[in-house]
PDB file of C-alpha atoms in Angstrom:
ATOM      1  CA  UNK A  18     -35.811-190.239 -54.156  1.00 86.00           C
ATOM      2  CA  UNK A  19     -36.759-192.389 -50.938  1.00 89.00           C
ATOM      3  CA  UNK A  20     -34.019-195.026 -52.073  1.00 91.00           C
ATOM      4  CA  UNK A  21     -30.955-191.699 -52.865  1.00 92.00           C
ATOM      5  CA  UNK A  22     -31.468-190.819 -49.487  1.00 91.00           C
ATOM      6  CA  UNK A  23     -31.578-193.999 -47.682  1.00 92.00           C
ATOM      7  CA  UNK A  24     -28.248-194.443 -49.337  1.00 92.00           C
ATOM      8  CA  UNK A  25     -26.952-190.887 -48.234  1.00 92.00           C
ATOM      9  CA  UNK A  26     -28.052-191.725 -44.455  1.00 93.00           C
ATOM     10  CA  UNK A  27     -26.514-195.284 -45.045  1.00 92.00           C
ATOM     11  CA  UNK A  28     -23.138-193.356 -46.447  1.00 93.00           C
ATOM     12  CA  UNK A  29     -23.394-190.979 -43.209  1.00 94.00           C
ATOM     13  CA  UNK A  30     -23.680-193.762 -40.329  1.00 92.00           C
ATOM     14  CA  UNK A  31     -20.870-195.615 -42.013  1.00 92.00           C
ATOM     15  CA  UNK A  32     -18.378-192.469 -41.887  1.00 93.00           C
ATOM     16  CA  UNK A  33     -19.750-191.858 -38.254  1.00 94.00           C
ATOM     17  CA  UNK A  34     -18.698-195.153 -37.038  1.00 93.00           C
ATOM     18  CA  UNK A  35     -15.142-194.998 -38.928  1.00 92.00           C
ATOM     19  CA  UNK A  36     -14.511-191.882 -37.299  1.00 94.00           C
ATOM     20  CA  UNK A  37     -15.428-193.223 -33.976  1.00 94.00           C
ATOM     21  CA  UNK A  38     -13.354-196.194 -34.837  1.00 94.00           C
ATOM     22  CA  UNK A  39     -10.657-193.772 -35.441  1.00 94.00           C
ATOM     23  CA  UNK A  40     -11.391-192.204 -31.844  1.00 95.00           C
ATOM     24  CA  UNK A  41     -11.219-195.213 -30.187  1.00 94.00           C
ATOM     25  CA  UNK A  42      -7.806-196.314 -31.537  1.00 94.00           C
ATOM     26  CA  UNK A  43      -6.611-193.154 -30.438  1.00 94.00           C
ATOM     27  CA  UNK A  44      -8.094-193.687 -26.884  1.00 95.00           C
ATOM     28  CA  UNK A  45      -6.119-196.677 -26.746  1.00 94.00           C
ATOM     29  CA  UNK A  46      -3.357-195.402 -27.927  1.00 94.00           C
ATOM     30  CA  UNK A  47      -3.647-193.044 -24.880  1.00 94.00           C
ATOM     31  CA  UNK A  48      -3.991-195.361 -22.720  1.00 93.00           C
ATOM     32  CA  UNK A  49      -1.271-198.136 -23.870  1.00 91.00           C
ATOM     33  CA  UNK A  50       1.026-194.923 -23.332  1.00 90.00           C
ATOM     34  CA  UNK A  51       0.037-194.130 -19.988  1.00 91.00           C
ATOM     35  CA  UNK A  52       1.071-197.935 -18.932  1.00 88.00           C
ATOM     36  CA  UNK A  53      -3.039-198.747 -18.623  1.00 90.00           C
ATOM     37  CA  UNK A  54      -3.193-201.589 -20.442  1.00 89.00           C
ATOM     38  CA  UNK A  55      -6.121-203.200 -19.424  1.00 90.00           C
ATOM     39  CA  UNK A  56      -7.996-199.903 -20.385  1.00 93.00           C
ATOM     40  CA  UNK A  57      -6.710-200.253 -23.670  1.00 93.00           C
ATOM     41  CA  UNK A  58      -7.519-204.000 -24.122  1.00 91.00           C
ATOM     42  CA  UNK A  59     -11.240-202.862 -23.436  1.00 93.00           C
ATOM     43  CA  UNK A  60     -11.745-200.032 -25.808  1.00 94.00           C
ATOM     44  CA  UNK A  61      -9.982-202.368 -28.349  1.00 93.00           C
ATOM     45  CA  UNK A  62     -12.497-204.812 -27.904  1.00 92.00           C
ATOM     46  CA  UNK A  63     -15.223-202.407 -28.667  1.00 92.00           C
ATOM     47  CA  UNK A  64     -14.060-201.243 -31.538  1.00 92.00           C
ATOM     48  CA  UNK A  65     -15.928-203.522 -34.606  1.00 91.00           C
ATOM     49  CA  UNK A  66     -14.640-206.266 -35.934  1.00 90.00           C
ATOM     50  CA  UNK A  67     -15.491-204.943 -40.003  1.00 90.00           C
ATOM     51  CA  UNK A  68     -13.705-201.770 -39.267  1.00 91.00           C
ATOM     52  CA  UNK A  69     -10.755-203.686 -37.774  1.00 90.00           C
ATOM     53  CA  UNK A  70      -7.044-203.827 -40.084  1.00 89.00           C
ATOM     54  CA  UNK A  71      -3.611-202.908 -39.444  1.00 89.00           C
ATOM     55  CA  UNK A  72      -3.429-200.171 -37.207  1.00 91.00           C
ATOM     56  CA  UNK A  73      -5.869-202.176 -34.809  1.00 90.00           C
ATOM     57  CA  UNK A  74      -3.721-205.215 -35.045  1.00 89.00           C
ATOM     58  CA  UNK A  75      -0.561-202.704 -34.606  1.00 89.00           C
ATOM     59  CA  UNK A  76      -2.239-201.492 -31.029  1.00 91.00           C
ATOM     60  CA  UNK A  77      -2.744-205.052 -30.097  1.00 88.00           C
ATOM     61  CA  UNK A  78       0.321-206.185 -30.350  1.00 84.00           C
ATOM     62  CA  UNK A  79       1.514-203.709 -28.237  1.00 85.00           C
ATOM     63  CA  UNK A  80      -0.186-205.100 -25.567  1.00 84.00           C
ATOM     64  CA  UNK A  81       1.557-208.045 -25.834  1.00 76.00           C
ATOM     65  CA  UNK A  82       4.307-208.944 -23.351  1.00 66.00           C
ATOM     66  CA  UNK A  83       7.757-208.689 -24.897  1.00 62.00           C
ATOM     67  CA  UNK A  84      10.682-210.171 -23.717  1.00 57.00           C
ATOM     68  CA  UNK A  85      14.219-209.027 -24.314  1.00 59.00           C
ATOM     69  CA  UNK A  86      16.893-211.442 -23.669  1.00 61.00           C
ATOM     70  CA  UNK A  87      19.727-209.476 -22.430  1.00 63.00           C
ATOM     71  CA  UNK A  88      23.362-211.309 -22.182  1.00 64.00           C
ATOM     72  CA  UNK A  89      25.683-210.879 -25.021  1.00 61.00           C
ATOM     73  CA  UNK A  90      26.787-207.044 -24.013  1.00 67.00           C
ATOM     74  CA  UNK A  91      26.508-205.644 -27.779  1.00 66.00           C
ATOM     75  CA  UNK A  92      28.629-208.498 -29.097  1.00 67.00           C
ATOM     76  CA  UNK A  93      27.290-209.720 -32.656  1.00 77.00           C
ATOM     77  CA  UNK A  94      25.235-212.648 -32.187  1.00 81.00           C
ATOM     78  CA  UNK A  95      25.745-215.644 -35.038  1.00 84.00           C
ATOM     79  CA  UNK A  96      23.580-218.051 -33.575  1.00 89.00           C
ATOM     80  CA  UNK A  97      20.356-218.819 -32.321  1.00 91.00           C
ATOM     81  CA  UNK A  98      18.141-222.146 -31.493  1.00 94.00           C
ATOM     82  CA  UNK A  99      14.788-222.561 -29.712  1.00 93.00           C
ATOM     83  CA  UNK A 100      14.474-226.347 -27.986  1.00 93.00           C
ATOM     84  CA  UNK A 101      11.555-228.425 -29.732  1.00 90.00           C
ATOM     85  CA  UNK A 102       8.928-228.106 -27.287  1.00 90.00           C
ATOM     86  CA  UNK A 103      10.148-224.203 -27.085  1.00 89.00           C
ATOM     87  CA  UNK A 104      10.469-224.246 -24.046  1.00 92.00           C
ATOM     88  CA  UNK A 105      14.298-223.146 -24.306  1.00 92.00           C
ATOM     89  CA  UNK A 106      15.810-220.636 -26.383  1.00 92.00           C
ATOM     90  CA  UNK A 107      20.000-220.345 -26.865  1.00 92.00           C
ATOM     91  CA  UNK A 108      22.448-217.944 -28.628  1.00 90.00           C
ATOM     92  CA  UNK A 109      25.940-217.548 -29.030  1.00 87.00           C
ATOM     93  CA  UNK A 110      28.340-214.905 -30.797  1.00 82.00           C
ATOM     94  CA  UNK A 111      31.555-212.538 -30.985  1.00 80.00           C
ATOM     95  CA  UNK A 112      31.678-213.010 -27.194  1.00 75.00           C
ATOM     96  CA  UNK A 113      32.749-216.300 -26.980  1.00 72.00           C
ATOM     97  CA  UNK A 114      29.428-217.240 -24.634  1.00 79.00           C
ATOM     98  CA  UNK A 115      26.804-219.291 -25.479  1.00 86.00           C
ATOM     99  CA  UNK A 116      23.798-218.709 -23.025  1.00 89.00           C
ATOM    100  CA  UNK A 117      20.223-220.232 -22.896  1.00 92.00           C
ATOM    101  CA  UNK A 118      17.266-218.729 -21.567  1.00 90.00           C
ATOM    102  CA  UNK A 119      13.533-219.823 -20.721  1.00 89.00           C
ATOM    103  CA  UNK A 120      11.937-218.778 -23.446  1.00 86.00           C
ATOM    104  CA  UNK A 121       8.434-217.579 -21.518  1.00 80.00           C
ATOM    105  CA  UNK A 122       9.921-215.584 -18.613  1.00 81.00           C
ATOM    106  CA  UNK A 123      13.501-214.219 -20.655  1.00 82.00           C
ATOM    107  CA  UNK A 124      15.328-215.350 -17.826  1.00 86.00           C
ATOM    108  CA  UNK A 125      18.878-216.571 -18.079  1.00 87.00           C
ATOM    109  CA  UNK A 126      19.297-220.392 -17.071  1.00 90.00           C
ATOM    110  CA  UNK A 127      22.712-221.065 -18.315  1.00 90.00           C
ATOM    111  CA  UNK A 128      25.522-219.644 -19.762  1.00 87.00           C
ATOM    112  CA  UNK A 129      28.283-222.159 -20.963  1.00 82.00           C
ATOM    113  CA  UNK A 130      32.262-221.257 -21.801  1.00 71.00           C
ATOM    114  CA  UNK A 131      32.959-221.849 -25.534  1.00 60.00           C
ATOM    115  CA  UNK A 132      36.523-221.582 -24.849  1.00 58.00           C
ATOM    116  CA  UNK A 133      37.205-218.411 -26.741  1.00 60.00           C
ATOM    117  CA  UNK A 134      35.779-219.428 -29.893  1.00 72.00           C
ATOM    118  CA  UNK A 135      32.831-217.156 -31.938  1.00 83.00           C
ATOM    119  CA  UNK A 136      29.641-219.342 -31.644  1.00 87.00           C
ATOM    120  CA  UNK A 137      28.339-220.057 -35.287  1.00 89.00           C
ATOM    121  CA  UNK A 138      25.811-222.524 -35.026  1.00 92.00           C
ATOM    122  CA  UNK A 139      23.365-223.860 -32.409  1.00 94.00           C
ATOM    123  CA  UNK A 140      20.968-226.943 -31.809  1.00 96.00           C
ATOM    124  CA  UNK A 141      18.986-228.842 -28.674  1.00 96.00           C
ATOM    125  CA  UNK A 142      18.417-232.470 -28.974  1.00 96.00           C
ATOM    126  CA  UNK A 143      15.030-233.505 -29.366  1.00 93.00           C
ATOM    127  CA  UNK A 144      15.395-234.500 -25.639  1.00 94.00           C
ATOM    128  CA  UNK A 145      16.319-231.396 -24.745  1.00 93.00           C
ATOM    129  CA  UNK A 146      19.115-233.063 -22.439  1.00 94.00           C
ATOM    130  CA  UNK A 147      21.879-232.382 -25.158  1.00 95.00           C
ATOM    131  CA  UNK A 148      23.111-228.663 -26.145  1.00 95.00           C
ATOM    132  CA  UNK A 149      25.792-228.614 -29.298  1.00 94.00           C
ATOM    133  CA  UNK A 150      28.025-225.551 -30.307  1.00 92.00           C
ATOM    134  CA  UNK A 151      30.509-225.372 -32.860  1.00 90.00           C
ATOM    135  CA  UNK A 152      32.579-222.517 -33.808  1.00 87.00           C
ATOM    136  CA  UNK A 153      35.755-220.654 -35.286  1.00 86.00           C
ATOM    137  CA  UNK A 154      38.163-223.069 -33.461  1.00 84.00           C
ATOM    138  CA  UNK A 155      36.716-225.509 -35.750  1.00 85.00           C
ATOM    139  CA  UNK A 156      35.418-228.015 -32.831  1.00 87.00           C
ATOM    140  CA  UNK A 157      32.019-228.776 -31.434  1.00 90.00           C
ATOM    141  CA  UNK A 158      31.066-228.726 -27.641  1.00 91.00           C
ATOM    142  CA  UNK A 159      28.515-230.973 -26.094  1.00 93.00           C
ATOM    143  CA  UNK A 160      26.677-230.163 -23.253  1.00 92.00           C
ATOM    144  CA  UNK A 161      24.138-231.714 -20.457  1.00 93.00           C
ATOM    145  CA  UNK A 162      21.710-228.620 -20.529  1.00 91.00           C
ATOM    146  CA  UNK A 163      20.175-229.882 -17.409  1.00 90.00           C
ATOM    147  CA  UNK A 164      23.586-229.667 -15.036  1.00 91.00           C
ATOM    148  CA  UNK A 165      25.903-227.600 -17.666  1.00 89.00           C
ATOM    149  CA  UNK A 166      28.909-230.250 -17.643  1.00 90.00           C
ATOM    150  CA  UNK A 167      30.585-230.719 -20.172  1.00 89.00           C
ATOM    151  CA  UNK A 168      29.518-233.809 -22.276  1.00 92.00           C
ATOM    152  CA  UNK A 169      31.750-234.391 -25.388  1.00 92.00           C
ATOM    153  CA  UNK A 170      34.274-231.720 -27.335  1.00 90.00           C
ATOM    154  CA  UNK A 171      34.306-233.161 -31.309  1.00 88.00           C
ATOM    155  CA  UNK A 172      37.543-232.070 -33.231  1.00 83.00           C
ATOM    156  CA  UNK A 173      36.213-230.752 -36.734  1.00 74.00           C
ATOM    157  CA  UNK A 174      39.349-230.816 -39.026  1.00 67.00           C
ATOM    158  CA  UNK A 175      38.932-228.213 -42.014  1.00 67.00           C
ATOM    159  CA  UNK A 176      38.335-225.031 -40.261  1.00 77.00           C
ATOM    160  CA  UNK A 177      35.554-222.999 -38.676  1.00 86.00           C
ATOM    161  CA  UNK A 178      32.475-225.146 -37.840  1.00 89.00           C
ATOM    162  CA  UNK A 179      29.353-223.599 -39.904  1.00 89.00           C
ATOM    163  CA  UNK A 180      26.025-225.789 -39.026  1.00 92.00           C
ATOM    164  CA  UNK A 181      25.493-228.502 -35.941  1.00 94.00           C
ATOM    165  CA  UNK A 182      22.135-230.458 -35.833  1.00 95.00           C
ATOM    166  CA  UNK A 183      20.747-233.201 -33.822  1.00 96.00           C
ATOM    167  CA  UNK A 184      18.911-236.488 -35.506  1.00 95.00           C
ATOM    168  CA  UNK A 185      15.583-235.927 -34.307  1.00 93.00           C
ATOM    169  CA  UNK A 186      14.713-238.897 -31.453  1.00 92.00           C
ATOM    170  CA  UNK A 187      18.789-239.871 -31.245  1.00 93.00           C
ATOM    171  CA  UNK A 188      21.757-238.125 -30.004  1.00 95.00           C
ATOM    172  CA  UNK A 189      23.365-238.130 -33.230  1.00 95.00           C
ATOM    173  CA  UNK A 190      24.412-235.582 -34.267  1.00 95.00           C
ATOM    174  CA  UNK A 191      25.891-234.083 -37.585  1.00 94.00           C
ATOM    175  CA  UNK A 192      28.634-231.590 -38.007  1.00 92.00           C
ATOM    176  CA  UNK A 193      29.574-229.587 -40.963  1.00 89.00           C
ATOM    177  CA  UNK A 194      33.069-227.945 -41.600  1.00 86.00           C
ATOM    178  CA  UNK A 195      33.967-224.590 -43.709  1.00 82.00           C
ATOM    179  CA  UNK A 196      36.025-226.805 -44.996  1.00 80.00           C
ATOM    180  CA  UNK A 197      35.270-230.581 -44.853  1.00 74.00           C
ATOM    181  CA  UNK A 198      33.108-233.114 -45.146  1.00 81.00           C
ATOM    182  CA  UNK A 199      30.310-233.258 -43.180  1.00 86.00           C
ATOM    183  CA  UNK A 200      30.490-236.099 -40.460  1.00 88.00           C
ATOM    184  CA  UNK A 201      27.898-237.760 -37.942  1.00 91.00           C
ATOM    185  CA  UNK A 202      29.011-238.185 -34.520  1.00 91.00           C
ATOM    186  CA  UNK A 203      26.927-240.583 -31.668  1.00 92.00           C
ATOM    187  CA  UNK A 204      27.382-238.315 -28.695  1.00 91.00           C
ATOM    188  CA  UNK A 205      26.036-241.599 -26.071  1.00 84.00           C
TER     189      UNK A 205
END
């Protein structure tokens, strides 16, 4: 009888705190709505780690900075690349632009011409002194990312260009065609 009850009162304190759990999500909630942020972080914190699954990870990811890179004006984006050390992220569409962006603040750090040609595919040297594009004209452009000039423009005969990548540690770099073959070019 002694155990049936300690089970009961075991049963009880367990709904309690869920309940309160509950409570406190919703506090937070509250509070990540009402832009206080730091209010929220705290009554996330005290809410128990056993009781803790999706809906607590949900509110704490809302507390996370998120960045929105703004740029391409509602134009389809077909491309995108972060730089190796991530510092650097780049995209390129319908617009004909290929921009690049520091990838911890979202701000814009260079936007490059593409010559009116769709961006299709993206990539940073390992160095992260080389930028590559290729697109529907069916070349690929090669860029300095640290002054934006112009380094190289690669002819790509047999249509659109569909995938650029850099040899990791080199500036070669390989180009594939809709079309053709792939080829290797030595940008240096």
């Amino acid at each position: 009888d002694a155990e049936r009850e300690k089970k009961r009162l075991q049963a009880e304190v367990a709904k309690a705190e869920y309940v309160a759990y509950g409570f406190r999500l919703r506090g937070a909630q509250v509070a990540i709505q009402a832009g206080r942020k730091e209010e929220a972080q705290s009554i996330l914190q005290a809410c128990d780690p056993k009781l803790r699954h999706w809906e607590y990870d949900y509110l704490l990811r809302q507390l996370s900075p998120r960045l929105a890179w703004k740029g391409h004006d509602g134009a389809e984006v077909h491309a995108v690349a972060f730089s190796l050390d991530g510092k650097w992220i780049a995209a390129g569409g319908e617009d004909d632009a290929l921009k690049v962006w520091d990838a911890q603040t979202g701000q814009e750090v260079r936007a490059f011409d593409k010559s009116k040609e769709s961006v299709r595919s993206i990539a940073f040297s390992s160095d992260n002194q080389l930028l590559a594009a290729g697109g529907d004209n069916g070349t690929v452009q090669v860029w300095e990312l640290a002054t934006g000039t112009a380094r190289r423009t690669i002819p790509q005969p047999g249509g659109s260009v569909t995938k650029v990548a850099f040899q990791p540690g080199s500036h070669r770099l390989a180009v594939l065609g809709r079309l053709g073959p792939m080829k290797v070019w030595d940008i240096d």
